[in-house]
């Protein structure tokens, strides 16, 4: 039952009604007692009993008023005590009910949170699987280009050279065209080999990252006519194929961003091992990352960030004091022990200005 004004008024009326009845009974009892004991009069024969009830003497009146007042004060105290206890009981019930609601809501939130975590894990596992499938398909296409188309072009070039020699010996027309076809086939073979290396640039061995980064710097210099140097402080070996692939793709994306947006004329790629970490740095001397790109994060930065997350690596992007951009990716060697490292979703990408 709720404690409201109407309920409080009813409860107070009960207490004061009882107090009034007790006071009236006391008043009558005191009148009868006073008439009988102190005056020796009979209640049934003495008509002055009415006077004792309604017109007591001064001393008797004060005594009766004191007792009646005490009864009403006691009634008020009892009502206050009863009301406080009732309010306290209701408060305890409300607190218990509130606790049940909070516990129920907390259980629902925990269940929703667990479901959300499971969905995030499933999505991350799916994303990782898609990345792995993409890399694996690239390697397969690269191998097919190298083993299939490359060998076919090699055989075709060999036959055309033989045909050219026969035409040249017999002084037939077309020897010069056959030689030109042989040159074109050699160029097609070289282009197929280049595409094969682009799709599958990494040799899956301990020194594969060093070899791939060296080839990346060399190809960048040749294709874009921009010096791209590669330095490696001592042998840096990686046993985890996933880490090897993702580190190379991060470097590839960083070089691509530098060529597209940095307006640079020099790029440096460095690789070193510091205690239990492999540190890869890509530096250019361009205009640096624009503030809006650093604040919002372009697609290239998001891709690098995601790839770093796949191997639990840290990614640091900062403006160089001399101009340009420095991208540093640090990968813990301890995670090399595990063949696959799950994506924790807590990769930190910091963009700083020195």
mmCIF file of C-alpha atoms in Angstrom:
data_model
loop_
_atom_site.group_PDB
_atom_site.id
_atom_site.type_symbol
_atom_site.label_atom_id
_atom_site.label_comp_id
_atom_site.label_asym_id
_atom_site.label_seq_id
_atom_site.Cartn_x
_atom_site.Cartn_y
_atom_site.Cartn_z
ATOM 1 C CA UNK A 1 0.000 0.000 0.000
ATOM 2 C CA UNK A 2 1.294 3.433 -0.905
ATOM 3 C CA UNK A 3 1.694 6.076 1.762
ATOM 4 C CA UNK A 4 -0.252 9.049 0.479
ATOM 5 C CA UNK A 5 -2.163 11.978 2.014
ATOM 6 C CA UNK A 6 -5.494 10.096 2.096
ATOM 7 C CA UNK A 7 -4.000 6.992 3.724
ATOM 8 C CA UNK A 8 -2.071 9.104 6.228
ATOM 9 C CA UNK A 9 -5.225 11.075 7.081
ATOM 10 C CA UNK A 10 -7.218 7.848 7.630
ATOM 11 C CA UNK A 11 -4.518 6.356 9.819
ATOM 12 C CA UNK A 12 -4.275 9.565 11.824
ATOM 13 C CA UNK A 13 -8.077 9.586 12.246
ATOM 14 C CA UNK A 14 -7.972 6.056 13.651
ATOM 15 C CA UNK A 15 -5.405 7.006 16.259
ATOM 16 C CA UNK A 16 -7.121 10.240 17.296
ATOM 17 C CA UNK A 17 -10.537 8.528 17.448
ATOM 18 C CA UNK A 18 -9.122 5.968 19.857
ATOM 19 C CA UNK A 19 -7.538 8.788 21.847
ATOM 20 C CA UNK A 20 -10.889 10.618 22.013
ATOM 21 C CA UNK A 21 -12.722 7.481 23.187
ATOM 22 C CA UNK A 22 -10.117 6.779 25.850
ATOM 23 C CA UNK A 23 -10.249 10.395 26.990
ATOM 24 C CA UNK A 24 -14.066 10.314 27.231
ATOM 25 C CA UNK A 25 -14.009 7.054 29.184
ATOM 26 C CA UNK A 26 -11.383 8.465 31.515
ATOM 27 C CA UNK A 27 -13.409 11.642 31.982
ATOM 28 C CA UNK A 28 -16.541 9.668 32.912
ATOM 29 C CA UNK A 29 -14.613 7.268 35.113
ATOM 30 C CA UNK A 30 -12.882 10.112 36.906
ATOM 31 C CA UNK A 31 -16.212 11.890 37.440
ATOM 32 C CA UNK A 32 -17.803 8.762 38.891
ATOM 33 C CA UNK A 33 -14.765 8.012 41.017
ATOM 34 C CA UNK A 34 -14.644 11.568 42.311
ATOM 35 C CA UNK A 35 -18.336 11.596 43.170
ATOM 36 C CA UNK A 36 -18.275 8.206 44.879
ATOM 37 C CA UNK A 37 -14.984 8.248 46.754
ATOM 38 C CA UNK A 38 -14.563 11.846 47.704
ATOM 39 C CA UNK A 39 -18.173 12.911 48.270
ATOM 40 C CA UNK A 40 -19.793 9.580 49.183
ATOM 41 C CA UNK A 41 -22.766 10.163 46.904
ATOM 42 C CA UNK A 42 -24.594 7.486 44.960
ATOM 43 C CA UNK A 43 -24.432 7.809 41.184
ATOM 44 C CA UNK A 44 -28.049 6.743 40.820
ATOM 45 C CA UNK A 45 -29.514 8.948 43.552
ATOM 46 C CA UNK A 46 -27.377 12.009 43.288
ATOM 47 C CA UNK A 47 -28.316 14.295 40.413
ATOM 48 C CA UNK A 48 -25.110 16.241 40.910
ATOM 49 C CA UNK A 49 -23.204 13.530 38.994
ATOM 50 C CA UNK A 50 -23.942 15.543 35.868
ATOM 51 C CA UNK A 51 -22.207 18.477 37.484
ATOM 52 C CA UNK A 52 -19.106 16.335 38.198
ATOM 53 C CA UNK A 53 -19.009 15.400 34.513
ATOM 54 C CA UNK A 54 -19.544 18.807 32.946
ATOM 55 C CA UNK A 55 -18.654 21.219 35.755
ATOM 56 C CA UNK A 56 -15.741 19.826 37.741
ATOM 57 C CA UNK A 57 -13.902 22.091 40.118
ATOM 58 C CA UNK A 58 -10.782 23.904 38.997
ATOM 59 C CA UNK A 59 -8.283 21.413 40.390
ATOM 60 C CA UNK A 60 -10.187 18.438 38.953
ATOM 61 C CA UNK A 61 -10.475 20.146 35.565
ATOM 62 C CA UNK A 62 -6.716 20.740 35.296
ATOM 63 C CA UNK A 63 -5.973 17.151 36.265
ATOM 64 C CA UNK A 64 -8.410 15.758 33.703
ATOM 65 C CA UNK A 65 -7.108 18.084 30.968
ATOM 66 C CA UNK A 66 -3.540 16.978 31.747
ATOM 67 C CA UNK A 67 -4.461 13.309 31.429
ATOM 68 C CA UNK A 68 -6.474 13.885 28.245
ATOM 69 C CA UNK A 69 -3.602 15.877 26.741
ATOM 70 C CA UNK A 70 -1.212 13.066 27.623
ATOM 71 C CA UNK A 71 -3.497 10.549 25.915
ATOM 72 C CA UNK A 72 -3.644 12.657 22.738
ATOM 73 C CA UNK A 73 0.135 13.212 22.777
ATOM 74 C CA UNK A 74 0.684 9.488 23.226
ATOM 75 C CA UNK A 75 -1.703 8.847 20.342
ATOM 76 C CA UNK A 76 0.166 11.327 18.140
ATOM 77 C CA UNK A 77 3.486 9.669 19.022
ATOM 78 C CA UNK A 78 2.039 6.222 18.293
ATOM 79 C CA UNK A 79 0.751 7.446 14.937
ATOM 80 C CA UNK A 80 4.111 8.987 14.076
ATOM 81 C CA UNK A 81 5.942 5.803 15.089
ATOM 82 C CA UNK A 82 3.517 3.654 13.130
ATOM 83 C CA UNK A 83 3.851 5.884 10.056
ATOM 84 C CA UNK A 84 7.656 5.937 10.195
ATOM 85 C CA UNK A 85 7.790 2.151 10.530
ATOM 86 C CA UNK A 86 5.370 1.761 7.644
ATOM 87 C CA UNK A 87 7.352 4.170 5.471
ATOM 88 C CA UNK A 88 10.543 2.330 6.400
ATOM 89 C CA UNK A 89 8.958 -0.973 5.443
ATOM 90 C CA UNK A 90 7.730 0.455 2.145
ATOM 91 C CA UNK A 91 11.195 1.890 1.487
ATOM 92 C CA UNK A 92 12.773 -1.508 2.113
ATOM 93 C CA UNK A 93 10.282 -3.080 -0.279
ATOM 94 C CA UNK A 94 10.981 -0.420 -2.886
ATOM 95 C CA UNK A 95 14.722 -0.923 -2.503
ATOM 96 C CA UNK A 96 14.327 -4.669 -2.863
ATOM 97 C CA UNK A 97 12.150 -4.190 -5.944
ATOM 98 C CA UNK A 98 14.621 -1.689 -7.367
ATOM 99 C CA UNK A 99 17.436 -4.142 -6.707
ATOM 100 C CA UNK A 100 15.524 -6.827 -8.585
ATOM 101 C CA UNK A 101 14.941 -4.457 -11.500
ATOM 102 C CA UNK A 102 18.607 -3.433 -11.564
ATOM 103 C CA UNK A 103 19.729 -7.053 -11.366
ATOM 104 C CA UNK A 104 17.322 -8.025 -14.135
ATOM 105 C CA UNK A 105 18.442 -5.115 -16.311
ATOM 106 C CA UNK A 106 22.088 -5.878 -15.576
ATOM 107 C CA UNK A 107 21.570 -9.491 -16.595
ATOM 108 C CA UNK A 108 19.960 -8.346 -19.840
ATOM 109 C CA UNK A 109 22.826 -5.939 -20.513
ATOM 110 C CA UNK A 110 25.397 -8.623 -19.737
ATOM 111 C CA UNK A 111 23.655 -11.025 -22.091
ATOM 112 C CA UNK A 112 23.493 -8.348 -24.788
ATOM 113 C CA UNK A 113 27.141 -7.470 -24.202
ATOM 114 C CA UNK A 114 28.193 -11.109 -24.467
ATOM 115 C CA UNK A 115 26.180 -11.463 -27.659
ATOM 116 C CA UNK A 116 27.764 -8.290 -29.048
ATOM 117 C CA UNK A 117 31.247 -9.546 -28.166
ATOM 118 C CA UNK A 118 30.529 -12.830 -29.915
ATOM 119 C CA UNK A 119 29.266 -10.979 -32.984
ATOM 120 C CA UNK A 120 32.375 -8.773 -33.006
ATOM 121 C CA UNK A 121 34.622 -11.811 -32.702
ATOM 122 C CA UNK A 122 32.752 -13.532 -35.524
ATOM 123 C CA UNK A 123 33.016 -10.424 -37.706
ATOM 124 C CA UNK A 124 36.716 -10.052 -36.959
ATOM 125 C CA UNK A 125 37.307 -13.725 -37.710
ATOM 126 C CA UNK A 126 35.412 -13.311 -40.986
ATOM 127 C CA UNK A 127 37.415 -10.204 -41.903
ATOM 128 C CA UNK A 128 40.653 -12.008 -41.145
ATOM 129 C CA UNK A 129 39.542 -14.969 -43.224
ATOM 130 C CA UNK A 130 38.733 -12.644 -46.123
ATOM 131 C CA UNK A 131 42.175 -11.027 -45.891
ATOM 132 C CA UNK A 132 43.830 -14.448 -45.771
ATOM 133 C CA UNK A 133 41.780 -15.623 -48.748
ATOM 134 C CA UNK A 134 42.699 -12.482 -50.688
ATOM 135 C CA UNK A 135 46.407 -12.948 -50.006
ATOM 136 C CA UNK A 136 46.217 -16.643 -50.811
ATOM 137 C CA UNK A 137 44.407 -15.970 -54.099
ATOM 138 C CA UNK A 138 47.006 -13.384 -55.013
ATOM 139 C CA UNK A 139 49.760 -15.908 -54.435
ATOM 140 C CA UNK A 140 47.920 -18.525 -56.497
ATOM 141 C CA UNK A 141 47.391 -16.102 -59.380
ATOM 142 C CA UNK A 142 51.030 -15.063 -59.176
ATOM 143 C CA UNK A 143 52.176 -18.663 -59.263
ATOM 144 C CA UNK A 144 49.844 -19.388 -62.182
ATOM 145 C CA UNK A 145 51.262 -16.431 -64.092
ATOM 146 C CA UNK A 146 54.798 -17.551 -63.388
ATOM 147 C CA UNK A 147 54.353 -21.283 -63.919
ATOM 148 C CA UNK A 148 51.671 -21.222 -66.602
ATOM 149 C CA UNK A 149 51.833 -18.100 -68.729
ATOM 150 C CA UNK A 150 55.537 -17.597 -68.074
ATOM 151 C CA UNK A 151 56.454 -21.066 -69.271
ATOM 152 C CA UNK A 152 54.131 -20.745 -72.262
ATOM 153 C CA UNK A 153 55.768 -17.482 -73.294
ATOM 154 C CA UNK A 154 59.205 -19.023 -72.791
ATOM 155 C CA UNK A 155 58.342 -21.926 -75.084
ATOM 156 C CA UNK A 156 56.811 -19.588 -77.643
ATOM 157 C CA UNK A 157 59.896 -17.368 -77.618
ATOM 158 C CA UNK A 158 62.144 -20.402 -78.080
ATOM 159 C CA UNK A 159 60.157 -21.584 -81.120
ATOM 160 C CA UNK A 160 60.071 -18.119 -82.678
ATOM 161 C CA UNK A 161 63.843 -17.758 -82.244
ATOM 162 C CA UNK A 162 64.313 -21.137 -83.933
ATOM 163 C CA UNK A 163 61.992 -20.077 -86.722
ATOM 164 C CA UNK A 164 63.869 -16.818 -87.070
ATOM 165 C CA UNK A 165 67.197 -18.595 -87.407
ATOM 166 C CA UNK A 166 65.753 -20.885 -90.098
ATOM 167 C CA UNK A 167 64.375 -17.918 -91.987
ATOM 168 C CA UNK A 168 67.667 -16.106 -91.670
ATOM 169 C CA UNK A 169 69.701 -19.105 -92.874
ATOM 170 C CA UNK A 170 67.397 -19.638 -95.852
ATOM 171 C CA UNK A 171 67.325 -15.922 -96.595
ATOM 172 C CA UNK A 172 63.559 -15.943 -96.474
ATOM 173 C CA UNK A 173 61.492 -12.854 -95.839
ATOM 174 C CA UNK A 174 60.149 -12.400 -92.332
ATOM 175 C CA UNK A 175 63.351 -13.071 -90.405
ATOM 176 C CA UNK A 176 63.361 -9.494 -89.113
ATOM 177 C CA UNK A 177 59.695 -9.698 -88.086
ATOM 178 C CA UNK A 178 60.386 -12.973 -86.273
ATOM 179 C CA UNK A 179 63.180 -11.280 -84.340
ATOM 180 C CA UNK A 180 60.825 -8.441 -83.403
ATOM 181 C CA UNK A 181 58.212 -10.965 -82.260
ATOM 182 C CA UNK A 182 60.841 -12.637 -80.112
ATOM 183 C CA UNK A 183 61.647 -9.293 -78.471
ATOM 184 C CA UNK A 184 57.948 -8.589 -77.843
ATOM 185 C CA UNK A 185 57.467 -12.028 -76.319
ATOM 186 C CA UNK A 186 60.468 -11.431 -74.052
ATOM 187 C CA UNK A 187 58.864 -8.171 -72.930
ATOM 188 C CA UNK A 188 55.544 -9.971 -72.334
ATOM 189 C CA UNK A 189 57.385 -12.606 -70.344
ATOM 190 C CA UNK A 190 59.086 -9.922 -68.262
ATOM 191 C CA UNK A 191 55.736 -8.185 -67.714
ATOM 192 C CA UNK A 192 54.135 -11.475 -66.633
ATOM 193 C CA UNK A 193 57.036 -12.056 -64.271
ATOM 194 C CA UNK A 194 56.565 -8.557 -62.840
ATOM 195 C CA UNK A 195 52.826 -9.137 -62.359
ATOM 196 C CA UNK A 196 53.606 -12.447 -60.711
ATOM 197 C CA UNK A 197 55.989 -10.766 -58.285
ATOM 198 C CA UNK A 198 53.404 -8.051 -57.595
ATOM 199 C CA UNK A 199 50.683 -10.548 -56.739
ATOM 200 C CA UNK A 200 52.978 -12.840 -54.801
ATOM 201 C CA UNK A 201 56.043 -10.760 -53.874
ATOM 202 C CA UNK A 202 56.959 -12.647 -50.721
ATOM 203 C CA UNK A 203 58.940 -15.813 -50.418
ATOM 204 C CA UNK A 204 57.500 -17.739 -47.501
ATOM 205 C CA UNK A 205 60.731 -18.289 -45.605
ATOM 206 C CA UNK A 206 62.516 -16.711 -42.651
ATOM 207 C CA UNK A 207 64.196 -14.016 -44.760
ATOM 208 C CA UNK A 208 61.180 -13.423 -46.984
ATOM 209 C CA UNK A 209 60.386 -9.961 -45.573
ATOM 210 C CA UNK A 210 63.906 -8.653 -46.148
ATOM 211 C CA UNK A 211 63.897 -9.929 -49.726
ATOM 212 C CA UNK A 212 60.415 -8.561 -50.444
ATOM 213 C CA UNK A 213 61.151 -5.093 -49.021
ATOM 214 C CA UNK A 214 64.378 -4.906 -50.993
ATOM 215 C CA UNK A 215 62.479 -5.787 -54.177
ATOM 216 C CA UNK A 216 59.786 -3.227 -53.291
ATOM 217 C CA UNK A 217 62.358 -0.436 -52.985
ATOM 218 C CA UNK A 218 64.089 -1.470 -56.212
ATOM 219 C CA UNK A 219 60.860 -1.680 -58.223
ATOM 220 C CA UNK A 220 59.660 1.663 -56.832
ATOM 221 C CA UNK A 221 62.868 3.361 -57.937
ATOM 222 C CA UNK A 222 62.650 1.846 -61.432
ATOM 223 C CA UNK A 223 58.952 2.440 -62.074
ATOM 224 C CA UNK A 224 58.491 5.919 -60.579
ATOM 225 C CA UNK A 225 62.011 7.274 -61.013
ATOM 226 C CA UNK A 226 62.071 8.219 -57.312
ATOM 227 C CA UNK A 227 64.976 6.996 -55.170
ATOM 228 C CA UNK A 228 63.705 4.421 -52.682
ATOM 229 C CA UNK A 229 66.380 3.039 -50.371
ATOM 230 C CA UNK A 230 66.159 -0.060 -48.224
ATOM 231 C CA UNK A 231 68.320 -0.649 -45.155
ATOM 232 C CA UNK A 232 68.314 -3.625 -42.831
ATOM 233 C CA UNK A 233 70.335 -3.697 -39.621
ATOM 234 C CA UNK A 234 71.368 -7.309 -39.428
ATOM 235 C CA UNK A 235 69.277 -10.328 -40.379
ATOM 236 C CA UNK A 236 65.612 -10.001 -39.453
ATOM 237 C CA UNK A 237 63.820 -13.316 -39.638
ATOM 238 C CA UNK A 238 60.082 -13.962 -39.328
ATOM 239 C CA UNK A 239 58.569 -17.412 -38.947
ATOM 240 C CA UNK A 240 54.891 -16.445 -38.996
ATOM 241 C CA UNK A 241 53.564 -16.260 -42.560
ATOM 242 C CA UNK A 242 50.645 -14.062 -41.484
ATOM 243 C CA UNK A 243 52.959 -11.508 -39.848
ATOM 244 C CA UNK A 244 55.311 -11.616 -42.834
ATOM 245 C CA UNK A 245 52.500 -10.927 -45.298
ATOM 246 C CA UNK A 246 50.837 -8.154 -43.282
ATOM 247 C CA UNK A 247 54.102 -6.307 -42.575
ATOM 248 C CA UNK A 248 54.919 -6.297 -46.278
ATOM 249 C CA UNK A 249 51.431 -5.070 -47.203
ATOM 250 C CA UNK A 250 51.734 -2.253 -44.643
ATOM 251 C CA UNK A 251 55.043 -1.178 -46.199
ATOM 252 C CA UNK A 252 53.532 -1.429 -49.679
ATOM 253 C CA UNK A 253 50.560 0.735 -48.673
ATOM 254 C CA UNK A 254 52.847 3.300 -47.001
ATOM 255 C CA UNK A 255 55.008 3.578 -50.131
ATOM 256 C CA UNK A 256 51.896 3.888 -52.311
ATOM 257 C CA UNK A 257 50.527 6.706 -50.122
ATOM 258 C CA UNK A 258 53.878 8.507 -50.242
ATOM 259 C CA UNK A 259 53.940 8.305 -54.044
ATOM 260 C CA UNK A 260 50.316 9.475 -54.395
ATOM 261 C CA UNK A 261 50.022 12.224 -51.824
ATOM 262 C CA UNK A 262 53.353 13.210 -50.270
ATOM 263 C CA UNK A 263 54.924 14.889 -53.349
ATOM 264 C CA UNK A 264 58.230 13.452 -52.212
ATOM 265 C CA UNK A 265 61.454 12.833 -54.125
ATOM 266 C CA UNK A 266 62.972 10.300 -51.743
ATOM 267 C CA UNK A 267 61.664 7.315 -49.752
ATOM 268 C CA UNK A 268 63.454 5.226 -47.152
ATOM 269 C CA UNK A 269 62.454 1.763 -45.936
ATOM 270 C CA UNK A 270 64.273 0.373 -42.911
ATOM 271 C CA UNK A 271 63.973 -2.886 -41.006
ATOM 272 C CA UNK A 272 65.593 -3.784 -37.712
ATOM 273 C CA UNK A 273 65.181 -5.971 -34.677
ATOM 274 C CA UNK A 274 65.168 -4.418 -31.215
ATOM 275 C CA UNK A 275 65.226 -7.039 -28.468
ATOM 276 C CA UNK A 276 61.901 -8.865 -28.853
ATOM 277 C CA UNK A 277 60.377 -6.531 -31.445
ATOM 278 C CA UNK A 278 60.670 -6.174 -35.205
ATOM 279 C CA UNK A 279 60.545 -2.503 -36.185
ATOM 280 C CA UNK A 280 59.786 -1.415 -39.741
ATOM 281 C CA UNK A 281 59.953 2.259 -40.724
ATOM 282 C CA UNK A 282 58.883 3.995 -43.938
ATOM 283 C CA UNK A 283 59.985 7.612 -44.252
ATOM 284 C CA UNK A 284 59.543 10.201 -47.007
ATOM 285 C CA UNK A 285 60.584 13.833 -47.425
ATOM 286 C CA UNK A 286 57.276 15.079 -48.816
ATOM 287 C CA UNK A 287 54.702 17.539 -47.538
ATOM 288 C CA UNK A 288 53.512 15.283 -44.736
ATOM 289 C CA UNK A 289 50.025 14.082 -43.926
ATOM 290 C CA UNK A 290 47.370 16.825 -44.205
ATOM 291 C CA UNK A 291 45.636 17.654 -40.935
ATOM 292 C CA UNK A 292 42.188 16.649 -42.207
ATOM 293 C CA UNK A 293 43.551 13.305 -43.408
ATOM 294 C CA UNK A 294 45.302 12.723 -40.092
ATOM 295 C CA UNK A 295 42.154 13.638 -38.193
ATOM 296 C CA UNK A 296 39.674 11.603 -40.254
ATOM 297 C CA UNK A 297 42.009 8.844 -41.388
ATOM 298 C CA UNK A 298 41.924 7.951 -45.067
ATOM 299 C CA UNK A 299 41.321 4.514 -46.482
ATOM 300 C CA UNK A 300 45.054 3.824 -46.716
ATOM 301 C CA UNK A 301 45.583 4.603 -43.033
ATOM 302 C CA UNK A 302 42.602 2.465 -42.070
ATOM 303 C CA UNK A 303 43.913 -0.448 -44.120
ATOM 304 C CA UNK A 304 47.350 -0.198 -42.508
ATOM 305 C CA UNK A 305 45.743 0.069 -39.092
ATOM 306 C CA UNK A 306 43.608 -3.001 -39.751
ATOM 307 C CA UNK A 307 46.537 -5.060 -41.047
ATOM 308 C CA UNK A 308 48.567 -4.099 -37.983
ATOM 309 C CA UNK A 309 45.670 -5.246 -35.820
ATOM 310 C CA UNK A 310 45.682 -8.668 -37.461
ATOM 311 C CA UNK A 311 49.130 -9.375 -35.992
ATOM 312 C CA UNK A 312 48.802 -7.299 -32.778
ATOM 313 C CA UNK A 313 51.351 -4.788 -34.040
ATOM 314 C CA UNK A 314 51.488 -1.103 -33.108
ATOM 315 C CA UNK A 315 51.290 1.534 -35.830
ATOM 316 C CA UNK A 316 52.677 5.034 -35.310
ATOM 317 C CA UNK A 317 52.273 7.802 -37.914
ATOM 318 C CA UNK A 318 53.906 11.152 -37.318
ATOM 319 C CA UNK A 319 55.157 14.281 -39.069
ATOM 320 C CA UNK A 320 58.917 14.560 -39.286
ATOM 321 C CA UNK A 321 60.551 17.741 -38.009
ATOM 322 C CA UNK A 322 62.416 18.046 -41.322
ATOM 323 C CA UNK A 323 59.225 17.555 -43.302
ATOM 324 C CA UNK A 324 57.588 14.449 -44.601
ATOM 325 C CA UNK A 325 56.050 11.539 -42.786
ATOM 326 C CA UNK A 326 57.425 8.697 -40.679
ATOM 327 C CA UNK A 327 55.406 5.495 -40.379
ATOM 328 C CA UNK A 328 56.647 2.991 -37.808
ATOM 329 C CA UNK A 329 55.208 -0.474 -37.329
ATOM 330 C CA UNK A 330 56.426 -2.533 -34.358
ATOM 331 C CA UNK A 331 55.639 -6.231 -34.157
ATOM 332 C CA UNK A 332 56.380 -8.335 -31.085
ATOM 333 C CA UNK A 333 58.503 -11.364 -31.903
ATOM 334 C CA UNK A 334 56.844 -13.272 -29.054
ATOM 335 C CA UNK A 335 53.689 -13.545 -31.139
ATOM 336 C CA UNK A 336 55.744 -15.369 -33.773
ATOM 337 C CA UNK A 337 55.396 -18.507 -31.671
ATOM 338 C CA UNK A 338 51.729 -18.719 -32.551
ATOM 339 C CA UNK A 339 50.994 -19.549 -36.154
ATOM 340 C CA UNK A 340 48.012 -17.208 -36.139
ATOM 341 C CA UNK A 341 47.354 -14.257 -33.895
ATOM 342 C CA UNK A 342 43.746 -13.239 -33.339
ATOM 343 C CA UNK A 343 42.712 -9.671 -33.906
ATOM 344 C CA UNK A 344 42.212 -8.016 -30.527
ATOM 345 C CA UNK A 345 40.637 -4.836 -31.875
ATOM 346 C CA UNK A 346 42.770 -2.668 -29.597
ATOM 347 C CA UNK A 347 45.390 -1.460 -32.068
ATOM 348 C CA UNK A 348 46.463 2.085 -31.384
ATOM 349 C CA UNK A 349 47.290 4.356 -34.289
ATOM 350 C CA UNK A 350 48.827 7.605 -33.123
ATOM 351 C CA UNK A 351 49.418 10.581 -35.389
ATOM 352 C CA UNK A 352 51.849 13.009 -33.844
ATOM 353 C CA UNK A 353 53.693 16.167 -34.747
ATOM 354 C CA UNK A 354 57.213 16.430 -33.437
#
